[in-house]
Amino acid sequence: LRQGAIELTPAQEAVLDLGVEQALAPALRRVTQSFVEVMVEHGIPLEAILTELFLSGEVERTYRLLRTEGYAAQMEHHSPVSQYGQLSREHEFDDLDVPTRMRAIVDGIASGRFADEWDAERDDGFTNFERLKQAAVGTEILEWERELRNQLGEGAIT
């Protein structure tokens, strides 16, 4: 690896990797869904919301800057109004008990409960997985997103 490596046990690597996938990613997804709901309630078209969140590349750029410059330095790439809004509102969510939920998920990974659940899911023919996947990323959703990207995403304006 060009950037070096961090020594982890296989168990630590599994907990970290699956923790990102099962604790962090669903939390980010839920926060994003909540944001979209609130914006729609304020009369903002869904296409505009998704353009701001994803198609503009702004969030992707911010995460790239986190990787290349760090949290503190990347803040300087935001406008003063953005910085103030982020910093003055960051404690608005302190009352949400996210760590307790995340600990329960990660404990399930570390204890092997998730592995047992996944084995049972496999043995059952992945029926629950397919149901969950269809609800989250079904054909209609995929087609709608594809059309939106064709209209508003990269390369849409030629």
mmCIF file with all atom_site columns, N, CA and C in Angstrom, residues 90-132:
data_model
loop_
_atom_site.group_PDB
_atom_site.id
_atom_site.type_symbol
_atom_site.label_atom_id
_atom_site.label_alt_id
_atom_site.label_comp_id
_atom_site.label_asym_id
_atom_site.label_entity_id
_atom_site.label_seq_id
_atom_site.pdbx_PDB_ins_code
_atom_site.Cartn_x
_atom_site.Cartn_y
_atom_site.Cartn_z
_atom_site.occupancy
_atom_site.B_iso_or_equiv
_atom_site.pdbx_formal_charge
_atom_site.auth_seq_id
_atom_site.auth_comp_id
_atom_site.auth_asym_id
_atom_site.auth_atom_id
_atom_site.pdbx_PDB_model_num
ATOM 1   N N  . GLU A 1 90  ? -24.345 22.107  15.093 1.00 0.00 ? 90  GLU A N  1
ATOM 2   C CA . GLU A 1 90  ? -23.869 20.734  15.261 1.00 0.00 ? 90  GLU A CA 1
ATOM 3   C C  . GLU A 1 90  ? -24.403 20.059  16.523 1.00 0.00 ? 90  GLU A C  1
ATOM 4   N N  . HIS A 1 91  ? -24.740 20.816  17.532 1.00 0.00 ? 91  HIS A N  1
ATOM 5   C CA . HIS A 1 91  ? -25.231 20.200  18.775 1.00 0.00 ? 91  HIS A CA 1
ATOM 6   C C  . HIS A 1 91  ? -26.753 20.041  18.803 1.00 0.00 ? 91  HIS A C  1
ATOM 7   N N  . GLU A 1 92  ? -27.420 20.409  17.729 1.00 0.00 ? 92  GLU A N  1
ATOM 8   C CA . GLU A 1 92  ? -28.877 20.265  17.652 1.00 0.00 ? 92  GLU A CA 1
ATOM 9   C C  . GLU A 1 92  ? -29.312 18.800  17.713 1.00 0.00 ? 92  GLU A C  1
ATOM 10  N N  . PHE A 1 93  ? -28.398 17.896  17.427 1.00 0.00 ? 93  PHE A N  1
ATOM 11  C CA . PHE A 1 93  ? -28.738 16.477  17.377 1.00 0.00 ? 93  PHE A CA 1
ATOM 12  C C  . PHE A 1 93  ? -28.151 15.694  18.553 1.00 0.00 ? 93  PHE A C  1
ATOM 13  N N  . ASP A 1 94  ? -27.621 16.407  19.542 1.00 0.00 ? 94  ASP A N  1
ATOM 14  C CA . ASP A 1 94  ? -26.986 15.737  20.680 1.00 0.00 ? 94  ASP A CA 1
ATOM 15  C C  . ASP A 1 94  ? -27.945 14.867  21.481 1.00 0.00 ? 94  ASP A C  1
ATOM 16  N N  . ASP A 1 95  ? -29.236 15.167  21.420 1.00 0.00 ? 95  ASP A N  1
ATOM 17  C CA . ASP A 1 95  ? -30.198 14.392  22.202 1.00 0.00 ? 95  ASP A CA 1
ATOM 18  C C  . ASP A 1 95  ? -30.525 13.040  21.568 1.00 0.00 ? 95  ASP A C  1
ATOM 19  N N  . LEU A 1 96  ? -30.103 12.812  20.344 1.00 0.00 ? 96  LEU A N  1
ATOM 20  C CA . LEU A 1 96  ? -30.332 11.520  19.699 1.00 0.00 ? 96  LEU A CA 1
ATOM 21  C C  . LEU A 1 96  ? -29.317 10.520  20.231 1.00 0.00 ? 96  LEU A C  1
ATOM 22  N N  . ASP A 1 97  ? -29.778 9.384   20.663 1.00 0.00 ? 97  ASP A N  1
ATOM 23  C CA . ASP A 1 97  ? -28.892 8.385   21.262 1.00 0.00 ? 97  ASP A CA 1
ATOM 24  C C  . ASP A 1 97  ? -28.355 7.435   20.188 1.00 0.00 ? 97  ASP A C  1
ATOM 25  N N  . VAL A 1 98  ? -27.612 7.977   19.263 1.00 0.00 ? 98  VAL A N  1
ATOM 26  C CA . VAL A 1 98  ? -27.048 7.191   18.165 1.00 0.00 ? 98  VAL A CA 1
ATOM 27  C C  . VAL A 1 98  ? -26.009 6.187   18.668 1.00 0.00 ? 98  VAL A C  1
ATOM 28  N N  . PRO A 1 99  ? -25.119 6.561   19.603 1.00 0.00 ? 99  PRO A N  1
ATOM 29  C CA . PRO A 1 99  ? -24.110 5.587   20.044 1.00 0.00 ? 99  PRO A CA 1
ATOM 30  C C  . PRO A 1 99  ? -24.692 4.294   20.610 1.00 0.00 ? 99  PRO A C  1
ATOM 31  N N  . THR A 1 100 ? -25.800 4.381   21.340 1.00 0.00 ? 100 THR A N  1
ATOM 32  C CA . THR A 1 100 ? -26.389 3.164   21.907 1.00 0.00 ? 100 THR A CA 1
ATOM 33  C C  . THR A 1 100 ? -26.840 2.218   20.806 1.00 0.00 ? 100 THR A C  1
ATOM 34  N N  . ARG A 1 101 ? -27.486 2.760   19.788 1.00 0.00 ? 101 ARG A N  1
ATOM 35  C CA . ARG A 1 101 ? -27.925 1.916   18.667 1.00 0.00 ? 101 ARG A CA 1
ATOM 36  C C  . ARG A 1 101 ? -26.728 1.345   17.921 1.00 0.00 ? 101 ARG A C  1
ATOM 37  N N  . MET A 1 102 ? -25.723 2.180   17.698 1.00 0.00 ? 102 MET A N  1
ATOM 38  C CA . MET A 1 102 ? -24.537 1.699   16.987 1.00 0.00 ? 102 MET A CA 1
ATOM 39  C C  . MET A 1 102 ? -23.823 0.612   17.784 1.00 0.00 ? 102 MET A C  1
ATOM 40  N N  . ARG A 1 103 ? -23.718 0.793   19.094 1.00 0.00 ? 103 ARG A N  1
ATOM 41  C CA . ARG A 1 103 ? -23.077 -0.234  19.931 1.00 0.00 ? 103 ARG A CA 1
ATOM 42  C C  . ARG A 1 103 ? -23.808 -1.567  19.818 1.00 0.00 ? 103 ARG A C  1
ATOM 43  N N  . ALA A 1 104 ? -25.126 -1.531  19.818 1.00 0.00 ? 104 ALA A N  1
ATOM 44  C CA . ALA A 1 104 ? -25.905 -2.769  19.703 1.00 0.00 ? 104 ALA A CA 1
ATOM 45  C C  . ALA A 1 104 ? -25.625 -3.459  18.373 1.00 0.00 ? 104 ALA A C  1
ATOM 46  N N  . ILE A 1 105 ? -25.545 -2.694  17.304 1.00 0.00 ? 105 ILE A N  1
ATOM 47  C CA . ILE A 1 105 ? -25.255 -3.270  15.988 1.00 0.00 ? 105 ILE A CA 1
ATOM 48  C C  . ILE A 1 105 ? -23.847 -3.846  15.963 1.00 0.00 ? 105 ILE A C  1
ATOM 49  N N  . VAL A 1 106 ? -22.876 -3.070  16.424 1.00 0.00 ? 106 VAL A N  1
ATOM 50  C CA . VAL A 1 106 ? -21.481 -3.523  16.409 1.00 0.00 ? 106 VAL A CA 1
ATOM 51  C C  . VAL A 1 106 ? -21.284 -4.704  17.358 1.00 0.00 ? 106 VAL A C  1
ATOM 52  N N  . ASP A 1 107 ? -21.952 -4.694  18.497 1.00 0.00 ? 107 ASP A N  1
ATOM 53  C CA . ASP A 1 107 ? -21.877 -5.850  19.405 1.00 0.00 ? 107 ASP A CA 1
ATOM 54  C C  . ASP A 1 107 ? -22.409 -7.107  18.723 1.00 0.00 ? 107 ASP A C  1
ATOM 55  N N  . GLY A 1 108 ? -23.444 -6.960  17.911 1.00 0.00 ? 108 GLY A N  1
ATOM 56  C CA . GLY A 1 108 ? -23.971 -8.098  17.162 1.00 0.00 ? 108 GLY A CA 1
ATOM 57  C C  . GLY A 1 108 ? -22.984 -8.634  16.146 1.00 0.00 ? 108 GLY A C  1
ATOM 58  N N  . ILE A 1 109 ? -22.194 -7.751  15.586 1.00 0.00 ? 109 ILE A N  1
ATOM 59  C CA . ILE A 1 109 ? -21.141 -8.173  14.655 1.00 0.00 ? 109 ILE A CA 1
ATOM 60  C C  . ILE A 1 109 ? -20.037 -8.885  15.431 1.00 0.00 ? 109 ILE A C  1
ATOM 61  N N  . ALA A 1 110 ? -19.549 -8.232  16.490 1.00 0.00 ? 110 ALA A N  1
ATOM 62  C CA . ALA A 1 110 ? -18.415 -8.767  17.257 1.00 0.00 ? 110 ALA A CA 1
ATOM 63  C C  . ALA A 1 110 ? -18.740 -10.098 17.924 1.00 0.00 ? 110 ALA A C  1
ATOM 64  N N  . SER A 1 111 ? -19.986 -10.277 18.332 1.00 0.00 ? 111 SER A N  1
ATOM 65  C CA . SER A 1 111 ? -20.367 -11.510 19.031 1.00 0.00 ? 111 SER A CA 1
ATOM 66  C C  . SER A 1 111 ? -20.617 -12.682 18.092 1.00 0.00 ? 111 SER A C  1
ATOM 67  N N  . GLY A 1 112 ? -20.743 -12.391 16.803 1.00 0.00 ? 112 GLY A N  1
ATOM 68  C CA . GLY A 1 112 ? -21.049 -13.451 15.845 1.00 0.00 ? 112 GLY A CA 1
ATOM 69  C C  . GLY A 1 112 ? -22.529 -13.585 15.540 1.00 0.00 ? 112 GLY A C  1
ATOM 70  N N  . ARG A 1 113 ? -23.376 -12.783 16.213 1.00 0.00 ? 113 ARG A N  1
ATOM 71  C CA . ARG A 1 113 ? -24.818 -12.865 15.945 1.00 0.00 ? 113 ARG A CA 1
ATOM 72  C C  . ARG A 1 113 ? -25.138 -12.524 14.496 1.00 0.00 ? 113 ARG A C  1
ATOM 73  N N  . PHE A 1 114 ? -24.454 -11.509 13.946 1.00 0.00 ? 114 PHE A N  1
ATOM 74  C CA . PHE A 1 114 ? -24.724 -11.173 12.548 1.00 0.00 ? 114 PHE A CA 1
ATOM 75  C C  . PHE A 1 114 ? -24.312 -12.314 11.626 1.00 0.00 ? 114 PHE A C  1
ATOM 76  N N  . ALA A 1 115 ? -23.176 -12.938 11.895 1.00 0.00 ? 115 ALA A N  1
ATOM 77  C CA . ALA A 1 115 ? -22.744 -14.074 11.065 1.00 0.00 ? 115 ALA A CA 1
ATOM 78  C C  . ALA A 1 115 ? -23.784 -15.187 11.111 1.00 0.00 ? 115 ALA A C  1
ATOM 79  N N  . ASP A 1 116 ? -24.330 -15.450 12.293 1.00 0.00 ? 116 ASP A N  1
ATOM 80  C CA . ASP A 1 116 ? -25.380 -16.464 12.423 1.00 0.00 ? 116 ASP A CA 1
ATOM 81  C C  . ASP A 1 116 ? -26.626 -16.055 11.637 1.00 0.00 ? 116 ASP A C  1
ATOM 82  N N  . GLU A 1 117 ? -26.978 -14.782 11.731 1.00 0.00 ? 117 GLU A N  1
ATOM 83  C CA . GLU A 1 117 ? -28.144 -14.275 10.996 1.00 0.00 ? 117 GLU A CA 1
ATOM 84  C C  . GLU A 1 117 ? -27.934 -14.425 9.490  1.00 0.00 ? 117 GLU A C  1
ATOM 85  N N  . TRP A 1 118 ? -26.729 -14.068 9.020  1.00 0.00 ? 118 TRP A N  1
ATOM 86  C CA . TRP A 1 118 ? -26.427 -14.166 7.593  1.00 0.00 ? 118 TRP A CA 1
ATOM 87  C C  . TRP A 1 118 ? -26.431 -15.628 7.136  1.00 0.00 ? 118 TRP A C  1
ATOM 88  N N  . ASP A 1 119 ? -25.893 -16.514 7.949  1.00 0.00 ? 119 ASP A N  1
ATOM 89  C CA . ASP A 1 119 ? -25.936 -17.944 7.616  1.00 0.00 ? 119 ASP A CA 1
ATOM 90  C C  . ASP A 1 119 ? -27.381 -18.428 7.500  1.00 0.00 ? 119 ASP A C  1
ATOM 91  N N  . ALA A 1 120 ? -28.227 -18.020 8.430  1.00 0.00 ? 120 ALA A N  1
ATOM 92  C CA . ALA A 1 120 ? -29.641 -18.414 8.391  1.00 0.00 ? 120 ALA A CA 1
ATOM 93  C C  . ALA A 1 120 ? -30.334 -17.821 7.165  1.00 0.00 ? 120 ALA A C  1
ATOM 94  N N  . GLU A 1 121 ? -29.980 -16.601 6.831  1.00 0.00 ? 121 GLU A N  1
ATOM 95  C CA . GLU A 1 121 ? -30.543 -15.958 5.637  1.00 0.00 ? 121 GLU A CA 1
ATOM 96  C C  . GLU A 1 121 ? -30.156 -16.734 4.381  1.00 0.00 ? 121 GLU A C  1
ATOM 97  N N  . ARG A 1 122 ? -28.904 -17.121 4.300  1.00 0.00 ? 122 ARG A N  1
ATOM 98  C CA . ARG A 1 122 ? -28.430 -17.924 3.164  1.00 0.00 ? 122 ARG A CA 1
ATOM 99  C C  . ARG A 1 122 ? -29.182 -19.250 3.105  1.00 0.00 ? 122 ARG A C  1
ATOM 100 N N  . ASP A 1 123 ? -29.303 -19.906 4.255  1.00 0.00 ? 123 ASP A N  1
ATOM 101 C CA . ASP A 1 123 ? -29.988 -21.202 4.309  1.00 0.00 ? 123 ASP A CA 1
ATOM 102 C C  . ASP A 1 123 ? -31.455 -21.089 3.905  1.00 0.00 ? 123 ASP A C  1
ATOM 103 N N  . ASP A 1 124 ? -32.041 -19.906 4.094  1.00 0.00 ? 124 ASP A N  1
ATOM 104 C CA . ASP A 1 124 ? -33.443 -19.673 3.736  1.00 0.00 ? 124 ASP A CA 1
ATOM 105 C C  . ASP A 1 124 ? -33.595 -19.172 2.299  1.00 0.00 ? 124 ASP A C  1
ATOM 106 N N  . GLY A 1 125 ? -32.503 -19.169 1.543  1.00 0.00 ? 125 GLY A N  1
ATOM 107 C CA . GLY A 1 125 ? -32.577 -18.740 0.148  1.00 0.00 ? 125 GLY A CA 1
ATOM 108 C C  . GLY A 1 125 ? -32.582 -17.236 -0.048 1.00 0.00 ? 125 GLY A C  1
ATOM 109 N N  . PHE A 1 126 ? -32.107 -16.507 0.936  1.00 0.00 ? 126 PHE A N  1
ATOM 110 C CA . PHE A 1 126 ? -31.991 -15.043 0.872  1.00 0.00 ? 126 PHE A CA 1
ATOM 111 C C  . PHE A 1 126 ? -33.344 -14.351 0.658  1.00 0.00 ? 126 PHE A C  1
ATOM 112 N N  . THR A 1 127 ? -34.425 -14.927 1.157  1.00 0.00 ? 127 THR A N  1
ATOM 113 C CA . THR A 1 127 ? -35.751 -14.343 0.922  1.00 0.00 ? 127 THR A CA 1
ATOM 114 C C  . THR A 1 127 ? -35.912 -12.975 1.591  1.00 0.00 ? 127 THR A C  1
ATOM 115 N N  . ASN A 1 128 ? -35.455 -12.820 2.818  1.00 0.00 ? 128 ASN A N  1
ATOM 116 C CA . ASN A 1 128 ? -35.559 -11.527 3.486  1.00 0.00 ? 128 ASN A CA 1
ATOM 117 C C  . ASN A 1 128 ? -34.664 -10.500 2.798  1.00 0.00 ? 128 ASN A C  1
ATOM 118 N N  . PHE A 1 129 ? -33.453 -10.911 2.431  1.00 0.00 ? 129 PHE A N  1
ATOM 119 C CA . PHE A 1 129 ? -32.532 -10.019 1.731  1.00 0.00 ? 129 PHE A CA 1
ATOM 120 C C  . PHE A 1 129 ? -33.159 -9.508  0.431  1.00 0.00 ? 129 PHE A C  1
ATOM 121 N N  . GLU A 1 130 ? -33.733 -10.396 -0.350 1.00 0.00 ? 130 GLU A N  1
ATOM 122 C CA . GLU A 1 130 ? -34.346 -9.991  -1.622 1.00 0.00 ? 130 GLU A CA 1
ATOM 123 C C  . GLU A 1 130 ? -35.523 -9.047  -1.383 1.00 0.00 ? 130 GLU A C  1
ATOM 124 N N  . ARG A 1 131 ? -36.316 -9.300  -0.345 1.00 0.00 ? 131 ARG A N  1
ATOM 125 C CA . ARG A 1 131 ? -37.436 -8.417  -0.017 1.00 0.00 ? 131 ARG A CA 1
ATOM 126 C C  . ARG A 1 131 ? -36.928 -7.027  0.375  1.00 0.00 ? 131 ARG A C  1
ATOM 127 N N  . LEU A 1 132 ? -35.913 -6.985  1.229  1.00 0.00 ? 132 LEU A N  1
ATOM 128 C CA . LEU A 1 132 ? -35.339 -5.705  1.645  1.00 0.00 ? 132 LEU A CA 1
ATOM 129 C C  . LEU A 1 132 ? -34.740 -4.956  0.461  1.00 0.00 ? 132 LEU A C  1
#
